[in-house]
Coordinates of C-alpha atoms and ligand atoms in Angstrom, one line a residue:
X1 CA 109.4 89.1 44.6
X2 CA 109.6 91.6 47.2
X3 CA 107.4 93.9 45.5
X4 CA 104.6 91.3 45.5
X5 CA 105.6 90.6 49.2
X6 CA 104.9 94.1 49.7
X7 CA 101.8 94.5 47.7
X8 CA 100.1 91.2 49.7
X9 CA 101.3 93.2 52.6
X10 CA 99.7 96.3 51.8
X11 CA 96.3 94.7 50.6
X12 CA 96.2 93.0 54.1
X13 CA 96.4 96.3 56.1
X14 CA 93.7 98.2 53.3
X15 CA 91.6 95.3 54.0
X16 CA 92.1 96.0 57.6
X17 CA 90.7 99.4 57.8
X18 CA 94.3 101.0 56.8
X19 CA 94.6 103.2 53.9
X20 CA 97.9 103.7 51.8
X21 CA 99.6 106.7 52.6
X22 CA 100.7 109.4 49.7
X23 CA 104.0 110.0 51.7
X24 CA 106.3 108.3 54.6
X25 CA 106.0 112.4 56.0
X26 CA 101.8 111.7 57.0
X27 CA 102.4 107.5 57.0
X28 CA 101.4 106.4 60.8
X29 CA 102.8 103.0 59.8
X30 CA 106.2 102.4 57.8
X31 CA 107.5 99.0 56.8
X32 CA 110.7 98.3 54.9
X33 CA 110.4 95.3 52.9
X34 CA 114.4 94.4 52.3
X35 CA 116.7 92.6 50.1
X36 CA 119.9 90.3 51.5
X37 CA 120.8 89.1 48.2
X38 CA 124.1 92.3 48.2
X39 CA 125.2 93.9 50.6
X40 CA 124.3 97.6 49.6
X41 CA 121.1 96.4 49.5
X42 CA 121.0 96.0 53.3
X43 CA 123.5 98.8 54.3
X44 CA 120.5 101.0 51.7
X45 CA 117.5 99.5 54.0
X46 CA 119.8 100.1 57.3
X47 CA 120.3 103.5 55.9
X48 CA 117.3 104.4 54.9
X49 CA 115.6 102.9 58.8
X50 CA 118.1 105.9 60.7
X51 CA 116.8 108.1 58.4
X52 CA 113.0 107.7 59.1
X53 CA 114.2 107.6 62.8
X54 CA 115.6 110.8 62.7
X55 CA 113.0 112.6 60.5
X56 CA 109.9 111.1 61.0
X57 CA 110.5 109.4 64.6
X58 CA 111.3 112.7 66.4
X59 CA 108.3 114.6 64.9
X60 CA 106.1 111.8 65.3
X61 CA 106.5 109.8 67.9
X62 CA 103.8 107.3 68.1
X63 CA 104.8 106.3 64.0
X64 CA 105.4 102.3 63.6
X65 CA 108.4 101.5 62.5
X66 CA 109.4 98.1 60.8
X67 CA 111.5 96.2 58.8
X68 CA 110.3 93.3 56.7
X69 CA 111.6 89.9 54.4
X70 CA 114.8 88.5 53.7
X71 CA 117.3 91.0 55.8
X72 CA 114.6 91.1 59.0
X73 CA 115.3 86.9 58.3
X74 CA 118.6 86.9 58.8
X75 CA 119.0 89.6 61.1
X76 CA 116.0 89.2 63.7
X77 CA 116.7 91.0 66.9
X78 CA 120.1 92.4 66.1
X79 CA 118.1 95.2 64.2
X80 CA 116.0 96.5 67.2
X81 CA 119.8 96.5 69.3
X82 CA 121.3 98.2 66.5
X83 CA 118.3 100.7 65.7
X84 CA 115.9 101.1 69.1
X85 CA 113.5 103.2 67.4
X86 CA 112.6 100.0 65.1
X87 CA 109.3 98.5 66.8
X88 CA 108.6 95.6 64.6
X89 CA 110.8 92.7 62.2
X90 CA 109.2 90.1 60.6
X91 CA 110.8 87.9 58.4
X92 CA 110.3 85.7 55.3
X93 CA 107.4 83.1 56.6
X94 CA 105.3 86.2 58.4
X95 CA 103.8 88.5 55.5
X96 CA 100.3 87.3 56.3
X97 CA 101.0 88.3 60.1
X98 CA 102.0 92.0 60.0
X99 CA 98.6 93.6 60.4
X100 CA 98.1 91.2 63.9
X101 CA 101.4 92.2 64.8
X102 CA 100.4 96.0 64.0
X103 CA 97.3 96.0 66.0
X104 CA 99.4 94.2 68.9
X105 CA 101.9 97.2 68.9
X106 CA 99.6 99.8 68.0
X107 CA 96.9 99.5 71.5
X108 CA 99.9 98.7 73.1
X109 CA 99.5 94.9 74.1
X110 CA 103.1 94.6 73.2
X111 CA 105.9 97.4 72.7
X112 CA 108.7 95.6 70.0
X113 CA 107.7 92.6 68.2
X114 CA 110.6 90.1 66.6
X115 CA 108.9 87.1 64.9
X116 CA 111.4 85.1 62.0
X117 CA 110.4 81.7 63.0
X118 CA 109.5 79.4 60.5
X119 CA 105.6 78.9 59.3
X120 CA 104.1 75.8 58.3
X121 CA 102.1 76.5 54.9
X122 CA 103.4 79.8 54.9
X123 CA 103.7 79.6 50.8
X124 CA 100.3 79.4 50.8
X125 CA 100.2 83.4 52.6
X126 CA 100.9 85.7 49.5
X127 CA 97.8 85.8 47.9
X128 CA 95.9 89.1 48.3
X129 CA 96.4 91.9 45.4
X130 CA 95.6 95.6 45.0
X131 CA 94.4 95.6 42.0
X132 CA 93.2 99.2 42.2
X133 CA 96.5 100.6 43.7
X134 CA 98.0 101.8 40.4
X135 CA 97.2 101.6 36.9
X136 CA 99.6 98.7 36.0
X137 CA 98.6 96.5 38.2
X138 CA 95.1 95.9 37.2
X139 CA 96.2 94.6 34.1
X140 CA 99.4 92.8 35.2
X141 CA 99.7 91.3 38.2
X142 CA 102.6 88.8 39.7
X143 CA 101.4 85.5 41.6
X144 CA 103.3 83.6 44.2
X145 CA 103.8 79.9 43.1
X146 CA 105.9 78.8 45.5
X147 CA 108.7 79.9 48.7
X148 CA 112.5 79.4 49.1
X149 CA 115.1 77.8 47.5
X150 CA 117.4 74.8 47.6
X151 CA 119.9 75.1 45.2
X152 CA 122.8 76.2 47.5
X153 CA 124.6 78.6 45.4
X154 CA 128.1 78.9 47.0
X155 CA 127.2 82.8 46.5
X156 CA 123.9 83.3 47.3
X157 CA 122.1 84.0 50.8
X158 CA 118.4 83.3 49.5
X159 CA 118.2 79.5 51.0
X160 CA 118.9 81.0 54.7
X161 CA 116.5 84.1 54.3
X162 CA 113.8 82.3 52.1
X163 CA 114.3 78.8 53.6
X164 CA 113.7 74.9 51.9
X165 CA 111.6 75.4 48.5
X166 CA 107.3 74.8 49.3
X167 CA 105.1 74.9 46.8
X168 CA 101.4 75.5 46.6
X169 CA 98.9 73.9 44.7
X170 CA 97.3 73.7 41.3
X171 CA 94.1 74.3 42.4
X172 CA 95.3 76.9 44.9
X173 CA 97.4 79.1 42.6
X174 CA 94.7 78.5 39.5
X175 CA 91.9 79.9 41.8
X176 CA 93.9 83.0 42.6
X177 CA 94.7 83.5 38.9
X178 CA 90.9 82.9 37.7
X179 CA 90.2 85.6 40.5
X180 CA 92.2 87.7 39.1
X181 CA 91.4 87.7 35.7
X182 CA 87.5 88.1 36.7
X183 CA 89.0 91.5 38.4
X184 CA 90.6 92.3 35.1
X185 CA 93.8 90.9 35.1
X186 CA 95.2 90.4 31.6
X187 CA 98.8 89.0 32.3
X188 CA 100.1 86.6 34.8
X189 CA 103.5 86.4 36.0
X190 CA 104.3 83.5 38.4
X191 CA 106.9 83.8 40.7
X192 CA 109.3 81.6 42.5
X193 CA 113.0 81.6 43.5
X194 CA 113.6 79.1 41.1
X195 CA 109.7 78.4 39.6
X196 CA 111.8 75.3 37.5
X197 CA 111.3 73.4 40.9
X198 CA 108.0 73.8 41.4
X199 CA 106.5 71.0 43.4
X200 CA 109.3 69.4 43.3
X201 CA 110.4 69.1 47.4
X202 CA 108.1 70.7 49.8
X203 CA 104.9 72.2 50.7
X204 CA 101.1 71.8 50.2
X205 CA 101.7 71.2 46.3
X206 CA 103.9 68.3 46.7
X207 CA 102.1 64.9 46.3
X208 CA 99.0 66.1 46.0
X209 CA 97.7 67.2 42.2
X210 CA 100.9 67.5 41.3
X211 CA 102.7 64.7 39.3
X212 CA 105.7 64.5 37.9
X213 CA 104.8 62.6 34.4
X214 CA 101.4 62.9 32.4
X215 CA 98.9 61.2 33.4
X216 CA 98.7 57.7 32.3
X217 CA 95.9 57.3 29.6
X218 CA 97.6 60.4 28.1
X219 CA 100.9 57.8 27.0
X220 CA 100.9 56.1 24.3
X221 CA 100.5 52.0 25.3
X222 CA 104.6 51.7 24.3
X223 CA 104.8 53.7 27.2
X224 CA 106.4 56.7 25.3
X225 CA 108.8 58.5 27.9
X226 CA 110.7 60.3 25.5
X227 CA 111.4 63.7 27.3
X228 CA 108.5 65.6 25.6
X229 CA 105.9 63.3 27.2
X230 CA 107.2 63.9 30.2
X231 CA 106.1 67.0 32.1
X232 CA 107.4 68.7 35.2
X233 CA 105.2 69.8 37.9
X234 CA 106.0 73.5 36.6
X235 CA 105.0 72.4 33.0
X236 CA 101.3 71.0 34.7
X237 CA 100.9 74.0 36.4
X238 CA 101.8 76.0 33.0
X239 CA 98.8 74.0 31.1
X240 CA 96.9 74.7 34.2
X241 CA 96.8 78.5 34.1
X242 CA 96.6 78.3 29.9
X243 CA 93.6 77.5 30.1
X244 CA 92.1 80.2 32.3
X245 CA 89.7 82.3 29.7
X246 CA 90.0 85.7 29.3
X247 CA 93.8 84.8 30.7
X248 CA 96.1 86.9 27.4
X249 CA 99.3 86.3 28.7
X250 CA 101.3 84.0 31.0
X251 CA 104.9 85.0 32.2
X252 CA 107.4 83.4 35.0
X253 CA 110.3 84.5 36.7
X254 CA 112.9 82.7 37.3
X255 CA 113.6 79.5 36.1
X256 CA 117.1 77.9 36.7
X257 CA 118.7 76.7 33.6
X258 CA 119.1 73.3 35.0
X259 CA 115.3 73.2 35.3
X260 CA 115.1 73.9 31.2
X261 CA 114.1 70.5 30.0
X262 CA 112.7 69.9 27.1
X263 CA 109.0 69.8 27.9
X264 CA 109.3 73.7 29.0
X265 CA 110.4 74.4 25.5
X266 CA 107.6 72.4 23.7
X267 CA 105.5 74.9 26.2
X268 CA 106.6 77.7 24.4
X269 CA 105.8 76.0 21.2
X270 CA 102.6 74.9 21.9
X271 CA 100.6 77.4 24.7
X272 CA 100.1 80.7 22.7
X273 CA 99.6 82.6 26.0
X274 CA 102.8 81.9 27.3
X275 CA 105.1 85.1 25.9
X276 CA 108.2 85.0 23.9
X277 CA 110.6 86.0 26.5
X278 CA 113.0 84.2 29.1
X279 CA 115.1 85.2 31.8
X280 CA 117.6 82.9 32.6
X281 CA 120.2 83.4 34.7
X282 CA 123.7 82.4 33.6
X283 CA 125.9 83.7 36.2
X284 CA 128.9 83.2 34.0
X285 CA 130.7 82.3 31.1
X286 CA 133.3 80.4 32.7
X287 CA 132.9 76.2 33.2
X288 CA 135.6 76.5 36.1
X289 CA 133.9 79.5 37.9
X290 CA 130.0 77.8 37.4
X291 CA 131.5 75.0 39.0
X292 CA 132.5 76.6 42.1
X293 CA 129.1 78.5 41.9
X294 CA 127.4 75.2 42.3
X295 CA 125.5 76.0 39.0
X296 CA 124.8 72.5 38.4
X297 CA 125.1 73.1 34.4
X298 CA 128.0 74.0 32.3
X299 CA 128.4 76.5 29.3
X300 CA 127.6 74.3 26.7
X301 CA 124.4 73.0 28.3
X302 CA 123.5 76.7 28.7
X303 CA 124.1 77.4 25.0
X304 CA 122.1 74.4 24.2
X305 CA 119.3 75.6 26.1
X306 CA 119.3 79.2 23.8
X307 CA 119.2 77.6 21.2
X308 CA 116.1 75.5 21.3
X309 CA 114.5 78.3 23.0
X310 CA 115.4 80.4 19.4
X311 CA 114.3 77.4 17.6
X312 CA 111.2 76.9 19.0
X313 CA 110.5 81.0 19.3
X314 CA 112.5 82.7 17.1
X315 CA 111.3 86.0 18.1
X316 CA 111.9 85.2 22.0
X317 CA 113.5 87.9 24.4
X318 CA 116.3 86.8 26.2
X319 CA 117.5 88.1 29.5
X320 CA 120.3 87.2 32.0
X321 CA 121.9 87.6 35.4
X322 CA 125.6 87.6 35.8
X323 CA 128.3 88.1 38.2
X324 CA 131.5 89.2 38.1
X325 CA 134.4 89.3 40.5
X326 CA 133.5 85.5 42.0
X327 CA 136.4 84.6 44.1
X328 CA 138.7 82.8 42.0
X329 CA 137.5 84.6 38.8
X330 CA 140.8 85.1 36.8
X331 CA 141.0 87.7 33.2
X332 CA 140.6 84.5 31.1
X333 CA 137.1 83.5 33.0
X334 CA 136.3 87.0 32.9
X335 CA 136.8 86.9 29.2
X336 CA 134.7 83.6 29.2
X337 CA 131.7 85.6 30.0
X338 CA 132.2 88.2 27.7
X339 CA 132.5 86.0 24.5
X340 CA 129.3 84.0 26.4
X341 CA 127.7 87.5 26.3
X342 CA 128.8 88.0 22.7
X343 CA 127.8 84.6 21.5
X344 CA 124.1 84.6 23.2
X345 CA 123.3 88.2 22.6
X346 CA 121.3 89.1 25.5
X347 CA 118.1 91.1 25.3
X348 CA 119.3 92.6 28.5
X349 CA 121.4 91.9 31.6
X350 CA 121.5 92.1 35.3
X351 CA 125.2 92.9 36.0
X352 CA 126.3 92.2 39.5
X353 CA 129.7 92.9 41.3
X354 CA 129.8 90.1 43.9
X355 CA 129.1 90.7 47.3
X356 CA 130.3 88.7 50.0
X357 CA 127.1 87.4 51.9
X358 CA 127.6 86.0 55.6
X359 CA 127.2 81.4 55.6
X360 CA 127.8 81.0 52.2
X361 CA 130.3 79.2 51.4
X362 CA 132.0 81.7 48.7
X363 CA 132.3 84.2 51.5
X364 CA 135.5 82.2 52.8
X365 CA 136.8 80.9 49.4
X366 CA 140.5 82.1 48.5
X367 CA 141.5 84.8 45.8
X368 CA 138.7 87.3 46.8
X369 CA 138.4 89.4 43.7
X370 CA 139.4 93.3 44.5
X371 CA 136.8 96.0 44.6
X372 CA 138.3 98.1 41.7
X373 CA 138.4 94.5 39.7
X374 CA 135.4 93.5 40.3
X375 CA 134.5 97.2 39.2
X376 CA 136.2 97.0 36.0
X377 CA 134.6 94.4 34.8
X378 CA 131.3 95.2 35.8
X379 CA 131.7 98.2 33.2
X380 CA 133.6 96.3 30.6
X381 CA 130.4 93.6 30.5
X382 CA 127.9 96.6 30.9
X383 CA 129.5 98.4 27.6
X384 CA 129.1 95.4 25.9
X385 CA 126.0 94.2 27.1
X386 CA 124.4 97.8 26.6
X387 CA 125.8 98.3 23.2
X388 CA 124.3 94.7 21.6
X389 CA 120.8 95.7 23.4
X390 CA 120.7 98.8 21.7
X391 CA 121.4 97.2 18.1
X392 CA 118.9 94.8 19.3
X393 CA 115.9 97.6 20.1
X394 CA 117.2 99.6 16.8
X395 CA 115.8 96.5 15.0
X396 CA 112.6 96.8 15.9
X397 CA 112.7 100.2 14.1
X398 CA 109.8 99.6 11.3
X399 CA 108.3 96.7 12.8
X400 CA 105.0 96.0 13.8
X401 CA 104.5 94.3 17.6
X402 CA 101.6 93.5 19.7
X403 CA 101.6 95.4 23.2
X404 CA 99.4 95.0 25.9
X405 CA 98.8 98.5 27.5
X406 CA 99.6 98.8 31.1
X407 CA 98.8 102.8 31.9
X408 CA 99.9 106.1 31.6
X409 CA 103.5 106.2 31.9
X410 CA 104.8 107.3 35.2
X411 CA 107.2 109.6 34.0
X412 CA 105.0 111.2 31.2
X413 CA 101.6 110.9 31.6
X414 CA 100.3 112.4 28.5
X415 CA 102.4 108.9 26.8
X416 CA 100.4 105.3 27.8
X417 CA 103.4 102.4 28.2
X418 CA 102.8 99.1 27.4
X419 CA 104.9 95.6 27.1
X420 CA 105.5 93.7 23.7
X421 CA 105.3 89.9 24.6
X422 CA 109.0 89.4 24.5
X423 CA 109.1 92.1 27.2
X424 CA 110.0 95.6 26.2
X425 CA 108.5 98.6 27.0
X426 CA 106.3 100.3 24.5
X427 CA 105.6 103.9 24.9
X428 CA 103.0 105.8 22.7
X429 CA 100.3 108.9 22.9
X430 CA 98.1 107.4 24.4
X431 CA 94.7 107.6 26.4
X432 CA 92.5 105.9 28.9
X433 CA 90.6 104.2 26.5
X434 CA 93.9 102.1 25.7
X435 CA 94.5 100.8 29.1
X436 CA 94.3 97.0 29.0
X437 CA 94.6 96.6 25.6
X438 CA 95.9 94.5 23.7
X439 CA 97.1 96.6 20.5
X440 CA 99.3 96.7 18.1
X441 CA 102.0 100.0 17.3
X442 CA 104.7 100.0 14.7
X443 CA 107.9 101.6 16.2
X444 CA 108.7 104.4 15.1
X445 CA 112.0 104.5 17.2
X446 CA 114.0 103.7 20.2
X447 CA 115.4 105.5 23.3
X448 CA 117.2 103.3 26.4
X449 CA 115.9 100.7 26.7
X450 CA 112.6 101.8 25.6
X451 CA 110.8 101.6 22.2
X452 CA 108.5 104.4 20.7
X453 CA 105.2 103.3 18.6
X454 CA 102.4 104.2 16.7
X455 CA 99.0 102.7 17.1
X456 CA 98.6 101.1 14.0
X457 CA 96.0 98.6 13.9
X458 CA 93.2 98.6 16.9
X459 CA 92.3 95.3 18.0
X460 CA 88.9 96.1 19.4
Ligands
LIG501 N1 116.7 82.4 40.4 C1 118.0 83.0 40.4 C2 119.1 82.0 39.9 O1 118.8 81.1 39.1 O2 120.2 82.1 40.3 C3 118.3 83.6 41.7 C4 117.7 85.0 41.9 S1 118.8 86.0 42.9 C5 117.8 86.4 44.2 C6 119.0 87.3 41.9 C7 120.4 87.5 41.4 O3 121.2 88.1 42.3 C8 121.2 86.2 41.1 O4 120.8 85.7 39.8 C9 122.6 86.7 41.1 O5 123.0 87.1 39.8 C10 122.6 87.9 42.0 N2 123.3 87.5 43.3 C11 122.9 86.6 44.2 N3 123.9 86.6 45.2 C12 124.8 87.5 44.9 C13 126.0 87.9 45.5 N4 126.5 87.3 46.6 N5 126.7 88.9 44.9 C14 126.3 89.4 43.8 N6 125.2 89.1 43.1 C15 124.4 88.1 43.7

């Protein structure tokens, strides 16, 4: 999400007149876009802001400085009395106003600028692209659906730095993605906190074309509301962009398990576009820690939900988040997670040592978890996590998959990458005439987390 932030950011500047510069050593403007969700992330951003102050700032005087999203939120003014060198923070609801603010401070009509209020229709704001900025994103591109979050994890900071969910609209977020695609675009990811709640609360998408059951001459006369016939505003907005032409594939991140009903899996059944692959955040194994999570669903339900997904898409890539070290979190829930980790087998994971986030409400529960605990496990899960993704790419060994091909890779440019539709990275020799293909390669073998294939039919 921030790296779209960023990328709507950047798009309104080049439109402005700016150009993106190669290095923060010739930048006249740099802006930190930052993360509140840990707490390294922030003390990272922090960090990072005395860094360019000393460096850049004392060469350069007249060089903008700025920080940006969820910690500039939360934070406002404190930053500028903690770092003076810091001229502008703008925070979750102002994207769409940094080049105004930039002009403002740049011919001097103000000197520090602090602006984190709230924005009515502000979900509505991250909608330009730069499509020509780098190879991968004229082929793949990520579009906003919708801002903020209300599920009040006890854990998590995002509903004070990202505010109440608002959604946009159908016709809104369909024009954007038909734009793209006449640009080139070949793959759609729609983004959210939690895109299961789409128009579900606030926002210009509420009440408006969005509906919370099909539409009526679409039920049978018995009035049929089994809960297949039934389809969330997400689910309408999915069979929205599906039928976008020249539109290959559709992707989303994240759903909330809770929000996994079963009208999102007969998606996956019916709408070829939308890829085999899911990331769905589990947190943890453990009924008694999910509860004091505020998870709103419990292990079984969870398990439930894999398994449909499997049964409708056998092939599907699965992918998780989970914590460990949640206050309270005793060996036995610990071990909860791991048998959960076991039993599901994960495609990959996002493994996080809890962080204690200012306001939320697990911040002052009892029986913090310590450091070199919560460090412990966080290895113990990664070995195992690690070790069953790695049998998992090894049996891809032989196979044939489809990829669409993004660009040269970054780290080897003589190799083009591309992503197989349940989301792992192909790399193969490659060449220009590849990019924003849709191919297929048999893999030849596997590295970390990567595969290795061979063109082996072309689809031209
Ligand atoms: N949509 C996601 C969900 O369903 O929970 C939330 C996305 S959140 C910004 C990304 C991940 O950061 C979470 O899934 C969680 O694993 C992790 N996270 C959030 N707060 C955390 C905290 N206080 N400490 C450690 N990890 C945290």
């Amino acid at each position: 999400m921030n790296e779209r932030d960023s990328e709507a950011v950047a798009a309104q500047l080049v439109a402005k007149g700016y150009t993106l510069a190669p290095s923060e050593k010739n930048a006249d403007v740099i802006l930190l876009n930052t993360c509140s969700v840990r707490d390294f992330a922030e003390k990272k951003a922090i960090g990072k802001m005395q860094n360019l102050a000393a460096d850049v700032r004392k060469n350069r005087p007249e060089v903008v400085l700025g920080f940006l999203g969820c910690m500039a939120q939360s934070r406002g003014r404190e930053l500028i009395d903690k770092l003076p060198d810091v001229d502008l923070v703008l925070g979750t609801q102002k994207f769409h106003r940094a080049a105004e603010c930039l002009d403002e401070i740049i011919t001097g009509a103000r000197e520090k600028i602090v602006d984190v209020a709230e924005e009515e229709n502000s979900e509505a704001t991250i909608r330009e692209h730069l499509l020509n900025g780098s190879a991968k994103t004229s082929v793949s591109a990520f579009v906003s659906i919708m801002q903020g979050c209300n599920q009040r994890c006890t854990f998590c900071i995002v509903p004070f730095t990202r505010g109440e969910e608002r959604s946009r609209t159908i016709p809104d977020i369909v024009a954007e993605c038909r734009e793209l695609v006449s640009r080139g675009v070949k793959e759609i990811t729609l983004l959210g906190q939690i895109v299961t709640s789409y128009g579900r609360r606030g926002g210009s998408g509420r009440g408006t074309k969005v509906e919370s059951r099909a539409p009526a001459p679409l039920l049978p006369s018995t009035l049929d509301l089994r809960p297949s016939t039934i389809k969330s505003p997400f689910v309408q907005l999915l069979d929205a962009v599906h039928e976008i032409d020249g539109l290959e594939r559709i992707r989303f991140t994240s759903p909330h398990p809770k929000g996994y009903g079963d009208d999102l899996i007969d998606a996956y059944a019916r709408l070829p576009k939308l890829v085999e692959s899911a990331h769905l955040p589990v947190q943890s194994g453990s009924d008694r820690v999910l509860k004091l999570m505020h998870r709103g669903y419990a292990r079984k339900r969870f398990l439930g939900i894999i398994e449909k997904l499997r049964r409708a898409k056998p092939d599907i890539g699965i992918t998780t988040d989970i914590i460990v070290g949640f206050p309270g979190e005793t060996e036995t829930d610990f071990e909860e997670t791991l048998s959960l980790a076991r039993e599901v087998e994960f495609d990959n994971a996002y493994i996080f040592k809890y962080s204690q986030r200012r306001d939320t409400p697990a911040a002052e529960m009892p029986d913090q978890v310590p450091q070199k605990v919560r460090e412990d496990r966080n290895r113990r899960l990664l070995e195992l996590v690690n070790g069953i993704a790695a049998r998992k790419y090894d049996a891809f060994i032989g196979r044939q998959v489809q990829i669409l091909v993004e660009g040269p890779s970054r780290k080897n440019p003589a190799r083009y990458t591309g992503r197989t539709r349940c989301n792992r990275i192909v790399l193969f020799d490659g060449g220009a005439r590849h990019q924003g293909r849709l191919m297929d390669v048999k893999i030849t073998r596997t590295g970390s987390f990567t595969l290795y294939g061979d063109p082996a039919i072309m689809n031209l």
